[in-house]
C-alpha positions as a printed Julia matrix, in Angstrom:
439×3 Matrix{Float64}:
  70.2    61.6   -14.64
  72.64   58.57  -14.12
  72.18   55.4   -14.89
  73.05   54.0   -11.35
  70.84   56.88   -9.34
  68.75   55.04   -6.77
  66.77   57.98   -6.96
  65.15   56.68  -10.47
  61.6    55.89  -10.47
  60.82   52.02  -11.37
  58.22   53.38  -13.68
  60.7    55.44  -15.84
  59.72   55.19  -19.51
  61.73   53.1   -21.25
  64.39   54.8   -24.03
  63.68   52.72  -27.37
  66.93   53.83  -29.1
  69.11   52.87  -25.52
  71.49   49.78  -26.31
  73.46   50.65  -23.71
  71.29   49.63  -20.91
  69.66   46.23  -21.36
  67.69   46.1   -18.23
  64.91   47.59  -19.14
  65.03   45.21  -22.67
  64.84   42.43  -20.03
  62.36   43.44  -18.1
  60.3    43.54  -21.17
  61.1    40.29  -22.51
  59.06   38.72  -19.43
  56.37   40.27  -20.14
  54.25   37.92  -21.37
  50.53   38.03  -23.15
  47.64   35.98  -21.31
  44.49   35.2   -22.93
  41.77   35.79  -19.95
  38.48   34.08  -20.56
  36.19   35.09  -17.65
  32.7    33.6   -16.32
  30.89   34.99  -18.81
  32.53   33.9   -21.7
  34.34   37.27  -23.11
  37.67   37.51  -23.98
  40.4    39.61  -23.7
  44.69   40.16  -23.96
  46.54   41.1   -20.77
  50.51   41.59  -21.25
  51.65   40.91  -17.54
  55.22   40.25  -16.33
  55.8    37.31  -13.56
  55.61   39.36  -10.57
  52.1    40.96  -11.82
  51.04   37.56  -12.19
  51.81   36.35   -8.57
  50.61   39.3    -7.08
  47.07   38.54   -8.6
  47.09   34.85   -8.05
  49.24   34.29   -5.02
  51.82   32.1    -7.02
  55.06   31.31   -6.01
  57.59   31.46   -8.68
  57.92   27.31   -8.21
  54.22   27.42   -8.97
  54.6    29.25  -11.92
  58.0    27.33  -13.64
  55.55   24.32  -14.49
  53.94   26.83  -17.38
  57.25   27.84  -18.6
  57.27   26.39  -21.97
  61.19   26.31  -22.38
  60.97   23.87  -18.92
  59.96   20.03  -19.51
  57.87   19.31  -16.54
  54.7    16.62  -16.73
  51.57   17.0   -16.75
  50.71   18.37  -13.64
  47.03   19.91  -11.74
  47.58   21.57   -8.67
  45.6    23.43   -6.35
  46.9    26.08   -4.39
  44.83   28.64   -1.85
  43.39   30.66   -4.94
  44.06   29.15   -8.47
  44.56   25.82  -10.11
  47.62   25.66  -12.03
  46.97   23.33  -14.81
  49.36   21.44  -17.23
  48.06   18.72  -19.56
  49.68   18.71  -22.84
  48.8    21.71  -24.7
  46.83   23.24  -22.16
  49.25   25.79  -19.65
  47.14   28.03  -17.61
  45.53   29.0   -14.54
  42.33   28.36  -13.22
  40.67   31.43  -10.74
  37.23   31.39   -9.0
  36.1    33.94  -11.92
  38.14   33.73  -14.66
  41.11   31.15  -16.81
  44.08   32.33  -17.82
  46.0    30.54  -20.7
  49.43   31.36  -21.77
  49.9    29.56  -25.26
  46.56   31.11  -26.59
  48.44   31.6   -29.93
  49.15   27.78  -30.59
  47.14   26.32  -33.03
  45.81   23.45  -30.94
  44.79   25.91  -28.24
  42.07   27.8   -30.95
  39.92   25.05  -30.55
  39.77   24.87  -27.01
  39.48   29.08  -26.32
  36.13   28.37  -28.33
  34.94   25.54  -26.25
  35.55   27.71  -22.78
  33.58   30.76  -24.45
  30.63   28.28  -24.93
  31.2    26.43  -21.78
  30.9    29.39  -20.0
  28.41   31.6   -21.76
  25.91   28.58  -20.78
  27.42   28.4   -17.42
  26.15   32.13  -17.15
  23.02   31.27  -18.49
  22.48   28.61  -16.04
  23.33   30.8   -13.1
  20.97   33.39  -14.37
  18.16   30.9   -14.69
  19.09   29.77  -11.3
  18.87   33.64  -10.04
  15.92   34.52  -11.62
  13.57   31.63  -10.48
  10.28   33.14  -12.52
  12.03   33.79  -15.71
  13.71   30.01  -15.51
   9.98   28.68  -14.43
   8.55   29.99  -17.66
  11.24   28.87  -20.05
  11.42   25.96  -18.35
   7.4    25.71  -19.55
   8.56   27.49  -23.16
  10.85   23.74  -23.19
   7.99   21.41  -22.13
   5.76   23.08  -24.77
   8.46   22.88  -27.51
   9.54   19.16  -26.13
   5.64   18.03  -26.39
   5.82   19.67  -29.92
   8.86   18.53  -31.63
  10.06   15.24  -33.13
  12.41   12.86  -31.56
  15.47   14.42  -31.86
  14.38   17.67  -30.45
  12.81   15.81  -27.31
  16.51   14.31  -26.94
  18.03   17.53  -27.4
  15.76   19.75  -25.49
  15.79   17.13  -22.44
  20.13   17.33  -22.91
  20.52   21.06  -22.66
  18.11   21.05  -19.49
  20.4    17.91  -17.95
  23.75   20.09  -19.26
  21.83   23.24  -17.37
  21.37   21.82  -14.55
  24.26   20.16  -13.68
  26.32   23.5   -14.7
  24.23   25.05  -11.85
  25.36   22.84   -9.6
  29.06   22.77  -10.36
  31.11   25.9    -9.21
  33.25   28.0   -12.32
  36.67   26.21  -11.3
  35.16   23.25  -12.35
  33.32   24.06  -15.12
  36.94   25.17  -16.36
  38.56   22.16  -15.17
  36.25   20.29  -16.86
  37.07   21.43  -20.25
  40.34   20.87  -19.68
  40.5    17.45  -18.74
  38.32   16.89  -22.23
  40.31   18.7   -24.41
  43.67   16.97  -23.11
  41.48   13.49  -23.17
  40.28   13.84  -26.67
  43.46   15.18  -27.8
  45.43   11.64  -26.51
  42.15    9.52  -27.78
  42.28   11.12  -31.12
  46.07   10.82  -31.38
  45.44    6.81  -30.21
  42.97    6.22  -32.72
  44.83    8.03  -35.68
  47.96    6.1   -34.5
  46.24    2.69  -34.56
  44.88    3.34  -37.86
  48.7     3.79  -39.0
  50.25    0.95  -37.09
  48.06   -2.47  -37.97
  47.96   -1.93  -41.48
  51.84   -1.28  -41.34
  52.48   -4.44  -39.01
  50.03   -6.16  -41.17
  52.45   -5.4   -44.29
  55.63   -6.29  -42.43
  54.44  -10.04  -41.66
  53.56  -10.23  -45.14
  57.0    -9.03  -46.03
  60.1    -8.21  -44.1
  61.99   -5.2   -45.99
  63.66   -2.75  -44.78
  61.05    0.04  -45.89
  58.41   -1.87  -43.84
  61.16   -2.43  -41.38
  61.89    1.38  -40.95
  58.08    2.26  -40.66
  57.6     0.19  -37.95
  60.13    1.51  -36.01
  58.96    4.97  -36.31
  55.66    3.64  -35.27
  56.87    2.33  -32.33
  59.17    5.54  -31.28
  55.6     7.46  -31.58
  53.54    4.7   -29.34
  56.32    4.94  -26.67
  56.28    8.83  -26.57
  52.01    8.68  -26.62
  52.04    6.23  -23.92
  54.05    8.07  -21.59
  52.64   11.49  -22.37
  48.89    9.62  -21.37
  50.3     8.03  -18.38
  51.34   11.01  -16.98
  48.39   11.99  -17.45
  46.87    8.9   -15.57
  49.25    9.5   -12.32
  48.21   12.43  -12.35
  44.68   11.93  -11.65
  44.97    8.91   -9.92
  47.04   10.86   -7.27
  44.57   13.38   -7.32
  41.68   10.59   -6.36
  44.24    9.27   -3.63
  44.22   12.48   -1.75
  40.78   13.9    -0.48
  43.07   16.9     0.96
  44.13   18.03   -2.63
  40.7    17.75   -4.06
  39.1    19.89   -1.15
  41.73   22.65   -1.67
  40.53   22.98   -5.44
  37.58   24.3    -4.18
  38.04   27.77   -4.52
  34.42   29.28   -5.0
  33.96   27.73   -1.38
  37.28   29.26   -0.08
  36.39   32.72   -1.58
  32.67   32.74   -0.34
  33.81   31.48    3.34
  36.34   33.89    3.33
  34.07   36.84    2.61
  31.87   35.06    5.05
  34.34   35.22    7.88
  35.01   39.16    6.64
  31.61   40.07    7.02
  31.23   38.19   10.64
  34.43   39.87   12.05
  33.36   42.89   11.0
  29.9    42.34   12.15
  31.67   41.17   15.36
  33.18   44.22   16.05
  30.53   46.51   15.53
  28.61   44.34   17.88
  31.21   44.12   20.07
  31.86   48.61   20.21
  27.8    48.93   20.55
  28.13   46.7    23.49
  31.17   48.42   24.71
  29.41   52.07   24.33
  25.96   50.75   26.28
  28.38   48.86   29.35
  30.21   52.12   29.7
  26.48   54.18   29.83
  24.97   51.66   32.45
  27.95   50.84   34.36
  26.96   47.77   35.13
  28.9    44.45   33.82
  27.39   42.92   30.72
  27.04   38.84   31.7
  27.22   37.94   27.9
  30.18   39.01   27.45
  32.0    37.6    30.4
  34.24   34.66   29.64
  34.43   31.27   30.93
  35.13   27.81   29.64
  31.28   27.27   28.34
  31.84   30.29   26.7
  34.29   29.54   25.32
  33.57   26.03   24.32
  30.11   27.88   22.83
  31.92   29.94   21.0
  34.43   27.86   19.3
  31.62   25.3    18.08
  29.75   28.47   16.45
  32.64   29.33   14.83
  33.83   25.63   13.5
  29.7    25.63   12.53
  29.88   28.73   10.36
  33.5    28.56    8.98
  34.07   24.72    8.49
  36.12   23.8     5.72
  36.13   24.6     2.02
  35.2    21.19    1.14
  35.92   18.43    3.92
  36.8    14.55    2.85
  33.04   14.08    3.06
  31.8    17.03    0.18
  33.99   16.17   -2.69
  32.51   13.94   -4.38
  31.43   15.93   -7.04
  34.92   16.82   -8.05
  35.63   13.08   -7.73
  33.28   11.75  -10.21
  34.46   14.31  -12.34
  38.02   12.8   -12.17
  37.16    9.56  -12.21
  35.11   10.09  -15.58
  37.73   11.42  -16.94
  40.52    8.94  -15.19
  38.17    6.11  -16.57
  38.61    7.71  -20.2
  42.71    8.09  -19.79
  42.75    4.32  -18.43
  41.11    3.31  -21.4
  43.2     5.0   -24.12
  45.86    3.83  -21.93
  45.02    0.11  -22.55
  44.14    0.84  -26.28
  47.88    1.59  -26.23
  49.17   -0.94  -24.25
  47.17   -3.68  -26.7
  48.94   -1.84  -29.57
  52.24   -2.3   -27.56
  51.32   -6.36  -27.58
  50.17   -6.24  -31.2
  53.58   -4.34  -31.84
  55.59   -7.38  -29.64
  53.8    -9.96  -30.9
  54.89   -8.69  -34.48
  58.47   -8.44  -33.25
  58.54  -11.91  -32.4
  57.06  -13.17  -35.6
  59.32  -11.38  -37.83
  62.76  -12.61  -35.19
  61.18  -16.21  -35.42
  60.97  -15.59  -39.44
  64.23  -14.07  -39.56
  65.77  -16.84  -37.14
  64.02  -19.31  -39.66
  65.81  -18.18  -42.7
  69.13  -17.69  -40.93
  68.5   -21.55  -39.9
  68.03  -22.32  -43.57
  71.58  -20.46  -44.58
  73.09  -22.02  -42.04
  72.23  -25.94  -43.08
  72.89  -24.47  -46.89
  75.95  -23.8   -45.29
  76.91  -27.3   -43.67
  75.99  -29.29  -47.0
  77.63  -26.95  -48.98
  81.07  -27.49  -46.91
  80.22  -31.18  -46.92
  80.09  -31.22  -50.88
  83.49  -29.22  -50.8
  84.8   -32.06  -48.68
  83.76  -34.52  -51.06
  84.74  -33.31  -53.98
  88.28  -32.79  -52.22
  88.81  -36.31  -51.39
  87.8   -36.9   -55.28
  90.24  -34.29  -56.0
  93.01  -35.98  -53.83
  92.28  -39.2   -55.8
  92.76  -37.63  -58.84
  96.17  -35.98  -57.95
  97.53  -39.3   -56.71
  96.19  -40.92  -60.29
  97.55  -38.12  -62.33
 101.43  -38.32  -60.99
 104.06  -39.89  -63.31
 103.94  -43.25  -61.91
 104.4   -46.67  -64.02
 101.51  -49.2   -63.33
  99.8   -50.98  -65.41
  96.27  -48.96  -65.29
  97.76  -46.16  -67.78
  99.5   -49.0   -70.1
  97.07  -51.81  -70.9
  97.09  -54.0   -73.35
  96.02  -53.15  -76.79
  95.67  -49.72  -75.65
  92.25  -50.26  -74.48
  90.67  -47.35  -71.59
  88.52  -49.42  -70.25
  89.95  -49.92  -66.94
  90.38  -46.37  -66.89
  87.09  -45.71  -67.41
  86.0   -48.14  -64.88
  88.21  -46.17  -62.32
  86.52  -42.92  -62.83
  82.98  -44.19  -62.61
  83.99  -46.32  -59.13
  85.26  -42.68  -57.76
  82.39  -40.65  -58.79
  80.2   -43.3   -57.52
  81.82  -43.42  -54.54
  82.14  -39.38  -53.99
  78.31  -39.63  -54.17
  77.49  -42.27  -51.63
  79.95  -40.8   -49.35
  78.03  -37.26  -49.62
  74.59  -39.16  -49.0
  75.97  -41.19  -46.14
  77.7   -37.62  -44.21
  73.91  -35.84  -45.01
  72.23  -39.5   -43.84
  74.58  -38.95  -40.47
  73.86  -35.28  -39.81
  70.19  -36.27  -39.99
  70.37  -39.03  -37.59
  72.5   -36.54  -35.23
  69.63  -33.59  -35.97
  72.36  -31.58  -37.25
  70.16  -31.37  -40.43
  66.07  -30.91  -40.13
């Protein structure tokens, strides 16, 4: 069949020895593999192309350029009407009501953190099956108190944190739980980088006051290329979150267990509706009389749409998310911090600047009034040099014929120059110290 027939299926298989047509070859290359953690912890591959992807999310292509790793965009959380997209450093994925999906699962950095959302979320299923089955959670809530009263210390503290980590996952919907993780893993990663950074950087400005080189010279400079890049990467991070805390309208549209369970809500009421509604229908039509419930008026009406605000209402209104704002503001409050951890190492890093310019500035001070005396002396030692020329010519006086050939008058002459050459050097040095040409 040809090649341009638009009677071709899209599902043709593809021919793996074609290289003449390369559409299918680029079809395949954006295909990529997502690593799906759902509520329950398991795990699992899915190879899905971009338009498979916003079919099952409800993406828009925009949405979806902020994971593509070959495009620089910040860190970034938004919520749209089903997921979370989330960007914060090596974390690219998208949050669901059931499930996360995580595109770089084969980076190194993002092992770590696949491991923490299995355990996050095996608990998290615990929880909610404790919270299901009251009974069961009644007596191991007892088995706890009985091993609490039993144990040491440290089990008391650990029993009484995995009942506080229960209960508050019971509480907190999945998309949270997720975006919880998250928020820690990009935290921790910027802290961790801070810390190790500052361990590198005082010792190493430390070393430069001690003694400018150039080796010392060079490390600090690298330092300081790496605090810059940190402290942008973690106040994106910040602005982020702190526009997130601004605006109570994108915090209550990352609710999305509430928008899935008031949407099947308002599914089950229409359809409830209009079963009602065809049962009345059948039983007017049988009695042929008019049914007064069902006649409309303005207090009908008015009845009507304050059932409907009372039963639909809003995934989370500016009132009901506060839970999601403590949980950014712990984790804002963390990002400010390594944020000013930074910007002290910034100072330390200044402050070290300016001590090694005012050392530097010192020294070129010291060259420079080397300098002046040095040129002074030369001037000196000219004029004696001058004095010495005009001596030296062929000229008849009586200094170069005395009597008796005696050189003591020459002598004399020499030691009255020299003499003089010196007091005339002290005197221009005396001067440029009275001027404060010379400290």
């Amino acid at each position: 069949m040809p090649r341009g027939d638009p009677a071709m299926s899209p599902a043709a298989p593809v021919i793996v020895g074609d290289t003449n047509d390369h559409r299918p070859r680029k079809k395949a290359m954006r295909v990529k593999t997502w690593l799906v953690v759902d509520s329950t912890g398991r795990v699992q591959q899915i190879d899905a192309g971009k338009q498979s992807i916003m079919r099952r999310t409800g993406l828009s292509a925009r949405d979806l350029r902020i994971l593509n790793p070959s495009l620089s965009y910040p860190s970034s959380i938004t919520g749209r009407e089903r997921v979370i997209v989330i960007k914060l450093e090596h974390i690219k994925g998208i949050i669901t009501a059931h499930d996360v999906w995580l595109l770089n699962s084969r980076d190194p950095a993002v092992v770590p953190f696949v491991e923490e959302l299995k355990r996050r979320f095996l608990h998290y299923h615990e929880a909610n099956e404790v919270k299901i089955h009251g009974n069961g959670g009644a007596e191991q809530t007892a088995e706890e108190l009985a091993k609490i009263l039993e144990g040491s210390q440290e089990s008391v503290e650990r029993s009484l944190g995995l009942k506080e980590q229960r209960d508050r996952l019971q509480t907190l919907p999945f998309e949270f739980v997720a975006l919880e993780a998250c928020l820690e893993a990009a935290c921790s990663c910027l802290d961790e980088e801070t810390k190790a950074l500052e361990q590198e950087a005082y010792p190493a400005l430390d070393s430069l006051t001690s003694e400018i080189s150039s080796f010392y010279l060079e490390r600090v400079r690298q330092i300081k290329g790496r605090l810059v890049a940190l402290t942008q990467r973690v106040q994106k991070v910040r602005d982020e979150l702190e526009h997130l805390l601004e605006d109570d309208g994108d915090m209550a549209g990352m609710y999305l267990t509430s928008k899935l369970l008031q949407k099947e809500d308002e599914d089950a009421s229409s359809s409830s509706a209009t079963v009602e509604e065809d049962e009345n229908h059948v039983l007017n039509n049988d009695r042929h009389i008019p049914n007064p419930l069902l006649s409309r008026g303005p207090l009908n009406d008015e009845i009507e749409r304050v059932e409907s605000n009372d039963s639909r209402g809003t995934p989370a209104s500016h009132a009901d998310v506060a839970e999601l704002e403590m949980l950014l503001e712990a984790y804002f409050a963390q990002v400010d911090g390594t944020l000013n951890k930074l910007s002290t190492l910034r100072e330390y890093v200044d402050d070290t600047e300016d001590y090694v310019n005012i050392m530097l500035d010192d020294k070129q001070n010291n060259l420079l009034q080397m300098g002046v005396l040095m040129t002074t002396a030369i001037l000196v030692l000219s004029v004696y040099i001058v004095i010495v020329g005009v001596l030296g010519m062929n000229i008849t006086i009586n200094l170069w014929h005395p009597p008796n050939n005696s050189q003591e008058d020459f002598l004399w002459t020499i030691g009255a120059c020299s003499i003089g050459t010196i007091v005339l050097y002290v005197g221009i040095v005396t001067w440029y110290k009275y001027k404060r040409v010379l400290y």
